[in-house]
CSV table of C-alpha atoms and ligand atoms in Angstrom, one decimal:
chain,number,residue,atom,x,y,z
A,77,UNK,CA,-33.6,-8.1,9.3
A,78,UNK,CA,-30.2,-7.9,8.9
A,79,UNK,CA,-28.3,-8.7,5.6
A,80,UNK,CA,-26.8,-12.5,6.1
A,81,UNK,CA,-23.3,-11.5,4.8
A,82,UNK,CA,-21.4,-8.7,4.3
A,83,UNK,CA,-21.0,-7.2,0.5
A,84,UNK,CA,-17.7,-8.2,-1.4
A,85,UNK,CA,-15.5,-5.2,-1.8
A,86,UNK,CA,-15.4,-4.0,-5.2
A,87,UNK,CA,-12.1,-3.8,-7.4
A,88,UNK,CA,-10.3,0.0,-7.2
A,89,UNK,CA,-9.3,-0.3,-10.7
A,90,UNK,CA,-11.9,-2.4,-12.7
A,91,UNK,CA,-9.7,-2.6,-16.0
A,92,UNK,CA,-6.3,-2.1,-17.5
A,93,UNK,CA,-3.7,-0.7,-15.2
A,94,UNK,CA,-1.2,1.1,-16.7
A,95,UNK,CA,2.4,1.2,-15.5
A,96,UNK,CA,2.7,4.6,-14.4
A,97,UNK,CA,6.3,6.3,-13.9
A,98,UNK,CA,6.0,7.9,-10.5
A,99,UNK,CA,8.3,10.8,-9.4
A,100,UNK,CA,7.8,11.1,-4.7
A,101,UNK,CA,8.3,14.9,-3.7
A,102,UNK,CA,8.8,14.9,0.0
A,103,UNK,CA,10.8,11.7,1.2
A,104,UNK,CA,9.2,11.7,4.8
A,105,UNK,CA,7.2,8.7,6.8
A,106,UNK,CA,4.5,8.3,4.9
A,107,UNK,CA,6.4,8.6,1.9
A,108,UNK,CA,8.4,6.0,2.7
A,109,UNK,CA,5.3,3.3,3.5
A,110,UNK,CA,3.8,4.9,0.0
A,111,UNK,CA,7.1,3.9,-1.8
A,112,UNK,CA,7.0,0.3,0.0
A,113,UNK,CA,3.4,-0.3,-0.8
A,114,UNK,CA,4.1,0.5,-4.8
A,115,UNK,CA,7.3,-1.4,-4.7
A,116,UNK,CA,6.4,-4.2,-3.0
A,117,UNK,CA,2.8,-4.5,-4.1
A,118,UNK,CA,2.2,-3.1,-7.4
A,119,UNK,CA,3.3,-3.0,-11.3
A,120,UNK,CA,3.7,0.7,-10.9
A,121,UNK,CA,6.9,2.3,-11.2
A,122,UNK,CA,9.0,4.6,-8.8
A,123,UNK,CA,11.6,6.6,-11.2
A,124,UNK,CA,12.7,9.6,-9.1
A,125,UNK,CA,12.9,11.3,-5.8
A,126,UNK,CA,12.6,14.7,-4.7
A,127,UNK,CA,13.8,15.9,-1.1
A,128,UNK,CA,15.5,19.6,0.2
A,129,UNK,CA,18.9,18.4,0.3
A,130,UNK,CA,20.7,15.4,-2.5
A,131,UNK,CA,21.5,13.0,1.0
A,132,UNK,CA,18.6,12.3,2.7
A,133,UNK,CA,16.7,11.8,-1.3
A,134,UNK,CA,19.6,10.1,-1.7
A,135,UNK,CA,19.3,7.2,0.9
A,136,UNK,CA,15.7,7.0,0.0
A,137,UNK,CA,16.3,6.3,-3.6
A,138,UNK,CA,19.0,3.9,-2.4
A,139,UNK,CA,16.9,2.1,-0.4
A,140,UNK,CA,14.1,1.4,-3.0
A,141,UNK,CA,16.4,1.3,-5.6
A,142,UNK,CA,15.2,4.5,-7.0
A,143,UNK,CA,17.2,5.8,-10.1
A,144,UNK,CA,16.6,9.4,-10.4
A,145,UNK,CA,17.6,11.4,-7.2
A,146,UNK,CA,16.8,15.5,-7.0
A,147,UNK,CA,17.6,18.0,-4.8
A,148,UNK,CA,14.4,20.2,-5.6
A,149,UNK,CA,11.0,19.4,-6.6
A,150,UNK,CA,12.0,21.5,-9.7
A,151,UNK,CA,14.2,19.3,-11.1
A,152,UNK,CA,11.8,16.4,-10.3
A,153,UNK,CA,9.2,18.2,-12.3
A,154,UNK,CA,11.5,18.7,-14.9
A,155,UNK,CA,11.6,15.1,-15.7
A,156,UNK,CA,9.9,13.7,-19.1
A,157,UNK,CA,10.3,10.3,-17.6
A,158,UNK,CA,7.8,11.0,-14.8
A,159,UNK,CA,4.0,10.6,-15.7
A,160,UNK,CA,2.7,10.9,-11.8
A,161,UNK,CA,3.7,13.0,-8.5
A,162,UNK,CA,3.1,11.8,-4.7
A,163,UNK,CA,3.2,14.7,-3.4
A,164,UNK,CA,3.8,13.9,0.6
A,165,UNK,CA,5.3,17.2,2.2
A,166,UNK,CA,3.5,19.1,4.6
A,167,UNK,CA,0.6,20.5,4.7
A,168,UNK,CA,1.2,24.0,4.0
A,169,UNK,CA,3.4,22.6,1.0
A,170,UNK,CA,0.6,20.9,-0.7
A,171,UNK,CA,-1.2,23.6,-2.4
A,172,UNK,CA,2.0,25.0,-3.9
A,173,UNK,CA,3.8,21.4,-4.8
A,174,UNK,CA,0.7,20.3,-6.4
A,175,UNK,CA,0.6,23.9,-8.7
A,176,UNK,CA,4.0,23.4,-9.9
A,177,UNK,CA,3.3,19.4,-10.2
A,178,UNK,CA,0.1,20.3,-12.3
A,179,UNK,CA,1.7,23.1,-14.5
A,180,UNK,CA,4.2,20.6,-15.7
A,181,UNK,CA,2.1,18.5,-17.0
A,182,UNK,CA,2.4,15.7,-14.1
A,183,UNK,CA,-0.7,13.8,-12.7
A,184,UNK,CA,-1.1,14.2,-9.1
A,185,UNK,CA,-1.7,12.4,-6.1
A,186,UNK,CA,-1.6,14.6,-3.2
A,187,UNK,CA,-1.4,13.6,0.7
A,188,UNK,CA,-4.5,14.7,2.5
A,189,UNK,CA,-5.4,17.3,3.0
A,190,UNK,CA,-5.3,18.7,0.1
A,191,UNK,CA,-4.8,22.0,0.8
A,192,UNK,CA,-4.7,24.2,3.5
A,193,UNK,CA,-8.7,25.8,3.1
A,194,UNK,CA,-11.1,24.8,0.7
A,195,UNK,CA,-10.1,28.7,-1.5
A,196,UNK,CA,-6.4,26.4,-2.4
A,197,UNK,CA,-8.6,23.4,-3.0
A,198,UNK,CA,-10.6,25.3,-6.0
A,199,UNK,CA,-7.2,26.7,-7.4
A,200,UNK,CA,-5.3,23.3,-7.6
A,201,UNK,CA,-8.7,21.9,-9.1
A,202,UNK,CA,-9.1,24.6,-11.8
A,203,UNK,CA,-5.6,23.6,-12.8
A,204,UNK,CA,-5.9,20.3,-13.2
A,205,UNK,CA,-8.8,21.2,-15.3
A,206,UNK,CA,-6.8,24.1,-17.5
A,207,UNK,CA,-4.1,21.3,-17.7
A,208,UNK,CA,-5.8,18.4,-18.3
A,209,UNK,CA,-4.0,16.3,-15.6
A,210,UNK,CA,-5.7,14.1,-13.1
A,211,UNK,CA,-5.5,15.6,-9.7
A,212,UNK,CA,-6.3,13.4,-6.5
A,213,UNK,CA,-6.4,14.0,-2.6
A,214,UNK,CA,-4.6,10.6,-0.9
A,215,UNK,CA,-7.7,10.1,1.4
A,216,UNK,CA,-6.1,6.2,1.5
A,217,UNK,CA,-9.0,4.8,3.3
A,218,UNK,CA,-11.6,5.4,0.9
A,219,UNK,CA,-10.0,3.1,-1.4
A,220,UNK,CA,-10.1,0.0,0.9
A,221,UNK,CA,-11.6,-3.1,1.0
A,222,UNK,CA,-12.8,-2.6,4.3
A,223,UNK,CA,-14.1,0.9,3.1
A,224,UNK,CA,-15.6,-0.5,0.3
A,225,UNK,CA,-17.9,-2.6,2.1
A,226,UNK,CA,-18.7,-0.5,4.7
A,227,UNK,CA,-19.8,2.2,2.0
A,228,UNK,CA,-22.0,-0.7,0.4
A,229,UNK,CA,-23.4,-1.1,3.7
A,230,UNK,CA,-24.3,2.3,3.5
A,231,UNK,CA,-26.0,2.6,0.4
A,232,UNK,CA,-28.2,-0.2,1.0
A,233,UNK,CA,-29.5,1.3,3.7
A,234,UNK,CA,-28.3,-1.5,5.8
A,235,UNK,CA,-28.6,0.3,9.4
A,236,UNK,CA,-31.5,2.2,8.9
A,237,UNK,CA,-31.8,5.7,9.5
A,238,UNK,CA,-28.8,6.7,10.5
A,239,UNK,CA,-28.3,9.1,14.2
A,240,UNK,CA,-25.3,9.0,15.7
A,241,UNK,CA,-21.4,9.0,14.2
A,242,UNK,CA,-19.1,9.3,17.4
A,243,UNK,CA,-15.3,8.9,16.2
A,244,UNK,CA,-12.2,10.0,18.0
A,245,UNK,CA,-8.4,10.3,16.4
A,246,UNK,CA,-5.7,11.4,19.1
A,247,UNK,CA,-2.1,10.7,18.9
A,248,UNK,CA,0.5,11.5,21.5
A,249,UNK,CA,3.2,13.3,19.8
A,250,UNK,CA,6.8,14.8,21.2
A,251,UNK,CA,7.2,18.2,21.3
A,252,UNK,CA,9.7,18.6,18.2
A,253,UNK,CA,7.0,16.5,15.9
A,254,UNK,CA,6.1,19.3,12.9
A,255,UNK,CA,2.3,18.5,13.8
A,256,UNK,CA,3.5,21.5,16.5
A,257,UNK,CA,5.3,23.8,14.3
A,258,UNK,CA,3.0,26.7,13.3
A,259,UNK,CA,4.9,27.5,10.1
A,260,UNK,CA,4.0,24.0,9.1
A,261,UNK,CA,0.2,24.5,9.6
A,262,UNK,CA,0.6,22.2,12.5
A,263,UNK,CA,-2.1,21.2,15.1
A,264,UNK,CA,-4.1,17.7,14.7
A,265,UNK,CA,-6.9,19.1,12.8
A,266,UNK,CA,-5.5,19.0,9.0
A,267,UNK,CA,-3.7,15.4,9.6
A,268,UNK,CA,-5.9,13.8,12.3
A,269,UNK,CA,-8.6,15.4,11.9
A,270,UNK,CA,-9.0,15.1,8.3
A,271,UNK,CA,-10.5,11.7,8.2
A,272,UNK,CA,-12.8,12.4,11.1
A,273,UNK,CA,-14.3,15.4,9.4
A,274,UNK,CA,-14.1,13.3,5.9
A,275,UNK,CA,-16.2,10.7,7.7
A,276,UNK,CA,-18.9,12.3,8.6
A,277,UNK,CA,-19.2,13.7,5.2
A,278,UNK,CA,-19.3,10.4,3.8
A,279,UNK,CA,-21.6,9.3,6.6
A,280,UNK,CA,-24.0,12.0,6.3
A,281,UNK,CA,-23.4,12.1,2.5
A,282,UNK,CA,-22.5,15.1,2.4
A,283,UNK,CA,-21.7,18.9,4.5
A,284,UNK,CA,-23.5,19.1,8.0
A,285,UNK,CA,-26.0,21.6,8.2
A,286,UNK,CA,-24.9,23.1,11.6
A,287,UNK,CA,-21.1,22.6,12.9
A,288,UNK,CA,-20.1,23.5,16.4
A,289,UNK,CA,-16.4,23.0,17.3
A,290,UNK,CA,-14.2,23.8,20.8
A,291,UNK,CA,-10.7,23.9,21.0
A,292,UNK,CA,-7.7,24.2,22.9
A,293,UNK,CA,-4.6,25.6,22.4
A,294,UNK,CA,-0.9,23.6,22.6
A,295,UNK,CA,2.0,25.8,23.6
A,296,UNK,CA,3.8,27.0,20.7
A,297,UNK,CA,0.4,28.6,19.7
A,298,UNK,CA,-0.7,25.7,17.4
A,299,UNK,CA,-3.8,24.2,18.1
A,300,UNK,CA,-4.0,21.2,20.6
A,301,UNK,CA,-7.1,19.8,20.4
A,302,UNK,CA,-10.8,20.1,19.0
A,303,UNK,CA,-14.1,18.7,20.1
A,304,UNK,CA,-17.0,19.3,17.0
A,305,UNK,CA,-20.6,18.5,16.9
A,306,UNK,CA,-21.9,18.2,13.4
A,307,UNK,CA,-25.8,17.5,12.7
A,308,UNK,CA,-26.9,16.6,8.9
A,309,UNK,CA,-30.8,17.4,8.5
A,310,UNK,CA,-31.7,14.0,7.9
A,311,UNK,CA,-31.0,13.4,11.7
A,312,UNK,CA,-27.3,12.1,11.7
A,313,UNK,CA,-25.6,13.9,14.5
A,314,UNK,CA,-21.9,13.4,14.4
A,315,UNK,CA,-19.9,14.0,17.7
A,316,UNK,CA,-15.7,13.9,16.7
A,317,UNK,CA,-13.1,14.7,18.9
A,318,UNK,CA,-9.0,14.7,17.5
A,319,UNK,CA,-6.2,15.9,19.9
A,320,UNK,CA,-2.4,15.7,19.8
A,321,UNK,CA,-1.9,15.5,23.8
A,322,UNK,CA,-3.1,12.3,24.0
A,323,UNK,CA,-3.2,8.8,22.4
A,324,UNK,CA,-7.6,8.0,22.1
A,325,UNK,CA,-8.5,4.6,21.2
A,326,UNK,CA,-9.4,5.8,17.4
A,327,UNK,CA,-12.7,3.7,17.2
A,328,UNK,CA,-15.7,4.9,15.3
A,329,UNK,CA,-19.4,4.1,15.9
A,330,UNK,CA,-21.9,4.4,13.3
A,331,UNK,CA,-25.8,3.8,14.7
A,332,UNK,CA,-28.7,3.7,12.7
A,333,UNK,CA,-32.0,2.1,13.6
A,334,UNK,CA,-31.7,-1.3,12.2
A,335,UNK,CA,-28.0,-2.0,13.0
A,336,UNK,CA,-25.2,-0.8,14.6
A,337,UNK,CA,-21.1,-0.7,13.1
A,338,UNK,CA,-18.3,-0.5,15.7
A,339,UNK,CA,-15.1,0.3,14.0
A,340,UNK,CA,-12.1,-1.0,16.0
A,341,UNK,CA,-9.0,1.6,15.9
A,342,UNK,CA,-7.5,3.5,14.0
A,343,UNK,CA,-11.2,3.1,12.1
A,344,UNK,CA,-9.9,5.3,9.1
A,345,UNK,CA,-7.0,2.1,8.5
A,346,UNK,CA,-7.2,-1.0,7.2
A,347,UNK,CA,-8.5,-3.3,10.4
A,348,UNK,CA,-12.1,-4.9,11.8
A,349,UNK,CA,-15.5,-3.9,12.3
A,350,UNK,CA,-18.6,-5.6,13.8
A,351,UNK,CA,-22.2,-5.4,12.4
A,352,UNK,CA,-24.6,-6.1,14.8
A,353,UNK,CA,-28.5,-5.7,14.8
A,354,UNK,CA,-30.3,-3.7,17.1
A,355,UNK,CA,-33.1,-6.5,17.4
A,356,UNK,CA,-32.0,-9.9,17.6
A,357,UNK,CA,-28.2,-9.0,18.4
A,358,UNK,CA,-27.3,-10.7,14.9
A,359,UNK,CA,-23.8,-10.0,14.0
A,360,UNK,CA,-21.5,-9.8,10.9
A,361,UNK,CA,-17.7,-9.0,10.9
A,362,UNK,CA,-15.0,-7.9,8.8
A,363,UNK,CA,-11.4,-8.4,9.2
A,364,UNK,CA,-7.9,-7.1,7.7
A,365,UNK,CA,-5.5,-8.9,8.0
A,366,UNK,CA,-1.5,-8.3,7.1
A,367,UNK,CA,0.9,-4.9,6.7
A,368,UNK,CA,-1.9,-2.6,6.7
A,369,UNK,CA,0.5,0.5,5.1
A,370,UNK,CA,0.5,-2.1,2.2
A,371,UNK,CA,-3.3,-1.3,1.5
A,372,UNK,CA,-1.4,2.4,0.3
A,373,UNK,CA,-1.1,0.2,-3.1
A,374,UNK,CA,-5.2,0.5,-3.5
A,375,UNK,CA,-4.5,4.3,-3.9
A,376,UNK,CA,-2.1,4.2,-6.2
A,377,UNK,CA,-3.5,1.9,-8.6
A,378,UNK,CA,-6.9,3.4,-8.6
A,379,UNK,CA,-4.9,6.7,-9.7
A,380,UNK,CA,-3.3,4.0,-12.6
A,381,UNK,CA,-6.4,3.2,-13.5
A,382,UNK,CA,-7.9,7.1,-13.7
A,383,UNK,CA,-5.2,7.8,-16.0
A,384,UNK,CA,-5.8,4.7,-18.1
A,385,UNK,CA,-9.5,5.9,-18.4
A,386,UNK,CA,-8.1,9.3,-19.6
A,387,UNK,CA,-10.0,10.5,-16.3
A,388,UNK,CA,-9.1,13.7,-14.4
A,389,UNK,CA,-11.0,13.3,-11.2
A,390,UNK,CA,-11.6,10.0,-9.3
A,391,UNK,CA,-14.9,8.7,-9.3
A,392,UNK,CA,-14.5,7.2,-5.4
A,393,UNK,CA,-13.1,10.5,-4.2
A,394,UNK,CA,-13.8,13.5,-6.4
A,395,UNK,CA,-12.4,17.1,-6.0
A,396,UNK,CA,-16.3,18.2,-5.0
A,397,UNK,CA,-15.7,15.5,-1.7
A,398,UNK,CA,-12.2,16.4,-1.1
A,399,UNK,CA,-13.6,20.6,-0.9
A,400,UNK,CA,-16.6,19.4,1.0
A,401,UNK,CA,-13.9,18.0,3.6
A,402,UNK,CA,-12.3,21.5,3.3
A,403,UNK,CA,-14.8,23.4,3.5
A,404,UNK,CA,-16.4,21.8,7.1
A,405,UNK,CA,-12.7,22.1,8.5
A,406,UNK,CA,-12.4,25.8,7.2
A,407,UNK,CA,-15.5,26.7,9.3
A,408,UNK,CA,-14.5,24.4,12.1
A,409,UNK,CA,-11.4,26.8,12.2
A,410,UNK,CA,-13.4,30.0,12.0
A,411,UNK,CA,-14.9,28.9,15.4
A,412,UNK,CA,-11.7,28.0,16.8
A,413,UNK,CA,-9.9,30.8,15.6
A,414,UNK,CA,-7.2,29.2,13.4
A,415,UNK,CA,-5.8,30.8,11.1
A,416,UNK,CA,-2.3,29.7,9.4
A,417,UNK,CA,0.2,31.8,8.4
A,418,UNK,CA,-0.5,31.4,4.5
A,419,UNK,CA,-4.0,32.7,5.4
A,420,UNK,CA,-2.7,36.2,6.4
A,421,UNK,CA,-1.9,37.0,3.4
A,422,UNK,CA,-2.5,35.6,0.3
A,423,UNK,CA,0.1,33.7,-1.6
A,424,UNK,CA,1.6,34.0,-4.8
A,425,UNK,CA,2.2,30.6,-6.7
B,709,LIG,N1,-1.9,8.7,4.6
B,709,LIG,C1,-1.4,8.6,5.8
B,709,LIG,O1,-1.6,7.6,6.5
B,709,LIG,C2,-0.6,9.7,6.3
B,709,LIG,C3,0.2,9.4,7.4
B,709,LIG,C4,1.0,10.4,7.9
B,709,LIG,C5,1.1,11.6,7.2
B,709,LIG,N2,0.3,11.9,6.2
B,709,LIG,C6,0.3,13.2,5.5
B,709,LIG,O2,1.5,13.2,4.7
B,709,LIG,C7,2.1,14.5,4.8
B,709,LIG,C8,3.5,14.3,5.3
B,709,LIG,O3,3.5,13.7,6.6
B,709,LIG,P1,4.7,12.9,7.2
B,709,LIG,O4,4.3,12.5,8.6
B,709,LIG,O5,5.2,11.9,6.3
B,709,LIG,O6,5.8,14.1,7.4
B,709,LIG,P2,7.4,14.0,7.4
B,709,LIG,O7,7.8,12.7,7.9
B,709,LIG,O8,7.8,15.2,8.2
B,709,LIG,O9,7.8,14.1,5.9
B,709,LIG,C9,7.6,15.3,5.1
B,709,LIG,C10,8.7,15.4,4.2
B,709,LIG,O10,8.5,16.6,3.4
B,709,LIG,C11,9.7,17.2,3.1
B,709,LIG,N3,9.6,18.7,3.3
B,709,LIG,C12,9.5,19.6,2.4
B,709,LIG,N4,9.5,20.9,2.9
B,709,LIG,C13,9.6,20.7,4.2
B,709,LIG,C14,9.6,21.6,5.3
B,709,LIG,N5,9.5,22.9,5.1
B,709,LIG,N6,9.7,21.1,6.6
B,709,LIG,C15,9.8,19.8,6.8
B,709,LIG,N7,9.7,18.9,5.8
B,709,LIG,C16,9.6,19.3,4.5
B,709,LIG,C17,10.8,16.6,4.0
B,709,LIG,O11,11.7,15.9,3.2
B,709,LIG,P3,13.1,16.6,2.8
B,709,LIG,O12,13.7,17.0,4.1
B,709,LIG,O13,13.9,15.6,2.1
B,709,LIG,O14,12.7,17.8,1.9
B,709,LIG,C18,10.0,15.6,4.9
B,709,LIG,O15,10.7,14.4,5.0
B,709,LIG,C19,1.2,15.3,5.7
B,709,LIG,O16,0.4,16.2,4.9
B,709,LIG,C20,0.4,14.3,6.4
B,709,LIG,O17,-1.0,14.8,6.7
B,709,LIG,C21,-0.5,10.9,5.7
């Protein structure tokens, strides 16, 4: 029998939010839909700006009437006013932005992933630790409504055993896009790939036993696209495919024995999914409606609330999830033969 509604999603931040004073590093498209999302959406409070050069920070700051504008992420940093960093550069920027962030006694919220391997991942969490700072991957989707319910679902049992996750993330991009630039640990496997692989860790509830991954090169040398097959011993088998040649639909299935979800694309973002019954075809569904970059606010107050709670780690998306993730990609990697250019030798933060 299938449940005869869906669960209520449950509040991010069940309590008093503080006002946060929160400093962007990296003033790039996501930052700007992160910036939007607080200003628009939220009590919390963008103070200062941090981009390579004074004019491009500049017009961001101008734009959300931002007061503190720097030209390094030093000077950011330096800044008592700032409680909280979004750190939004690229990937190969994370690890050492979210160092510096942490030794200056800044909370952090960091754009997946969180690191380039799951070896930075450890370091940035053993500082947040030695500092005492709150230290968060921006894995935006697990702080959803639509996420929410659909991990209720889960935990309930509500499909039955589960077998088969098939999800897909492609996105056609133009050559001069940094997701091709090697020297910014390009390739879709860190940014699209991310929430595929972080789904079938939440899915599975935890690291596959076995992982099987093909890929293909892109010219420029980063990697174009990757096919995995992950199987989790209670049976879930998890077939994932992410690729910057091509725009996929982005849809996720999830099929257990009971029930089946259909997640309409991009499944990671705010938007619908149908509940249906294997026997008796009942169905439930949810539905998002509105800006869906505005649903970035959920993230951002659930760090507000953290903070509040004089917490250092997220309870919906702990470290040990975020270098689960990490982990899974770092061997998917291995068998595709990535390796970035931080990875050849060791770096010195
Ligand atoms: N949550 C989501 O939905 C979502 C969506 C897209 C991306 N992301 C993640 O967010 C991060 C940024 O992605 P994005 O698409 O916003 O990238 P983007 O538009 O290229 O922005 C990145 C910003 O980082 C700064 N930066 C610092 N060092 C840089 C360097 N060496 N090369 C280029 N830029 C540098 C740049 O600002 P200055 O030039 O001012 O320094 C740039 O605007 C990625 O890790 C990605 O995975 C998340």
């Amino acid at each position: 029998m299938l449940t005869t509604s869906l669960p209520r999603p449950r509040p991010v931040a069940p309590g008093p939010l503080p006002t946060l004073r929160w400093g962007i590093i990296g003033p790039g498209w996501i930052a700007e839909r992160f910036t939007e999302a607080l200003c628009r959406h939220t009590q919390q409070n963008v103070v200062a700006v941090a981009g390579r050069t004074k004019e491009k920070a500049a017009r961001f700051a101008e734009k959300w009437a931002i007061p503190k504008v720097c030209d390094d992420i030093a000077a950011l940093l330096a800044l008592k006013e700032v409680d909280a960093v979004y750190i939004a550069t690229p990937h190969n920027h994370h690890f050492p932005d979210g160092l510096h962030a942490l030794r200056a006694g800044k909370h952090v919220l960091i754009e997946k992933p969180l690191a380039l391997n799951a070896q930075e991942g450890r370091a940035l969490q053993a500082e947040a630790q030695v500092q005492k700072r709150f230290c968060m991957e921006a894995m935006w989707c697990d702080f959803t409504p639509k996420y929410d319910v659909l991990t209720q679902l889960l935990e309930q049992g509500e499909l039955g055993e589960l077998h088969t996750l098939i999800a897909d993330h492609g996105e056609f991009f133009t050559p001069d896009h940094r997701i091709f630039n090697p020297d910014l640990a390009g390739g879709p496997m860190l940014d699209l790939g991310s929430y595929l692989v972080a789904f079938s860790v939440k899915v599975g509830n935890g690291a596959p036993d076995t992982i099987c991954a093909r890929g293909q090169a892109a010219p420029g040398g980063v990697n174009g696209q990757a096919s995995m097959l992950f199987t989790h011993a209670k049976g879930l088998h998890s077939v994932l495919n992410t690729t910057l040649f091509s725009s996929t639909p982005g849809t996720a299935v999830i099929a257990g024995r009971k029930a089946r979800l259909v997640l309409d694309g991009h499944f990671y973002a705010p938007g619908n999914f149908t509940l249906t019954a294997n026997q008796g075809g009942n169905t439930l569904h949810w539905q998002d409606e509105g800006h869906h970059y505005a649903q970035l606010r959920y993230e951002a107050e659930h760090v507000a609330w953290c903070v509040g709670q004089g917490l250092t780690e997220s309870p919906i998306r702990p470290l040990a999830t975020t270098l689960t993730t990490l982990t899974v990609m770092d061997e998917v990697r291995r068998q595709l033969g990535i390796v970035f250019n931080e990875e050849r030798e060791p770096r010195i933060v």
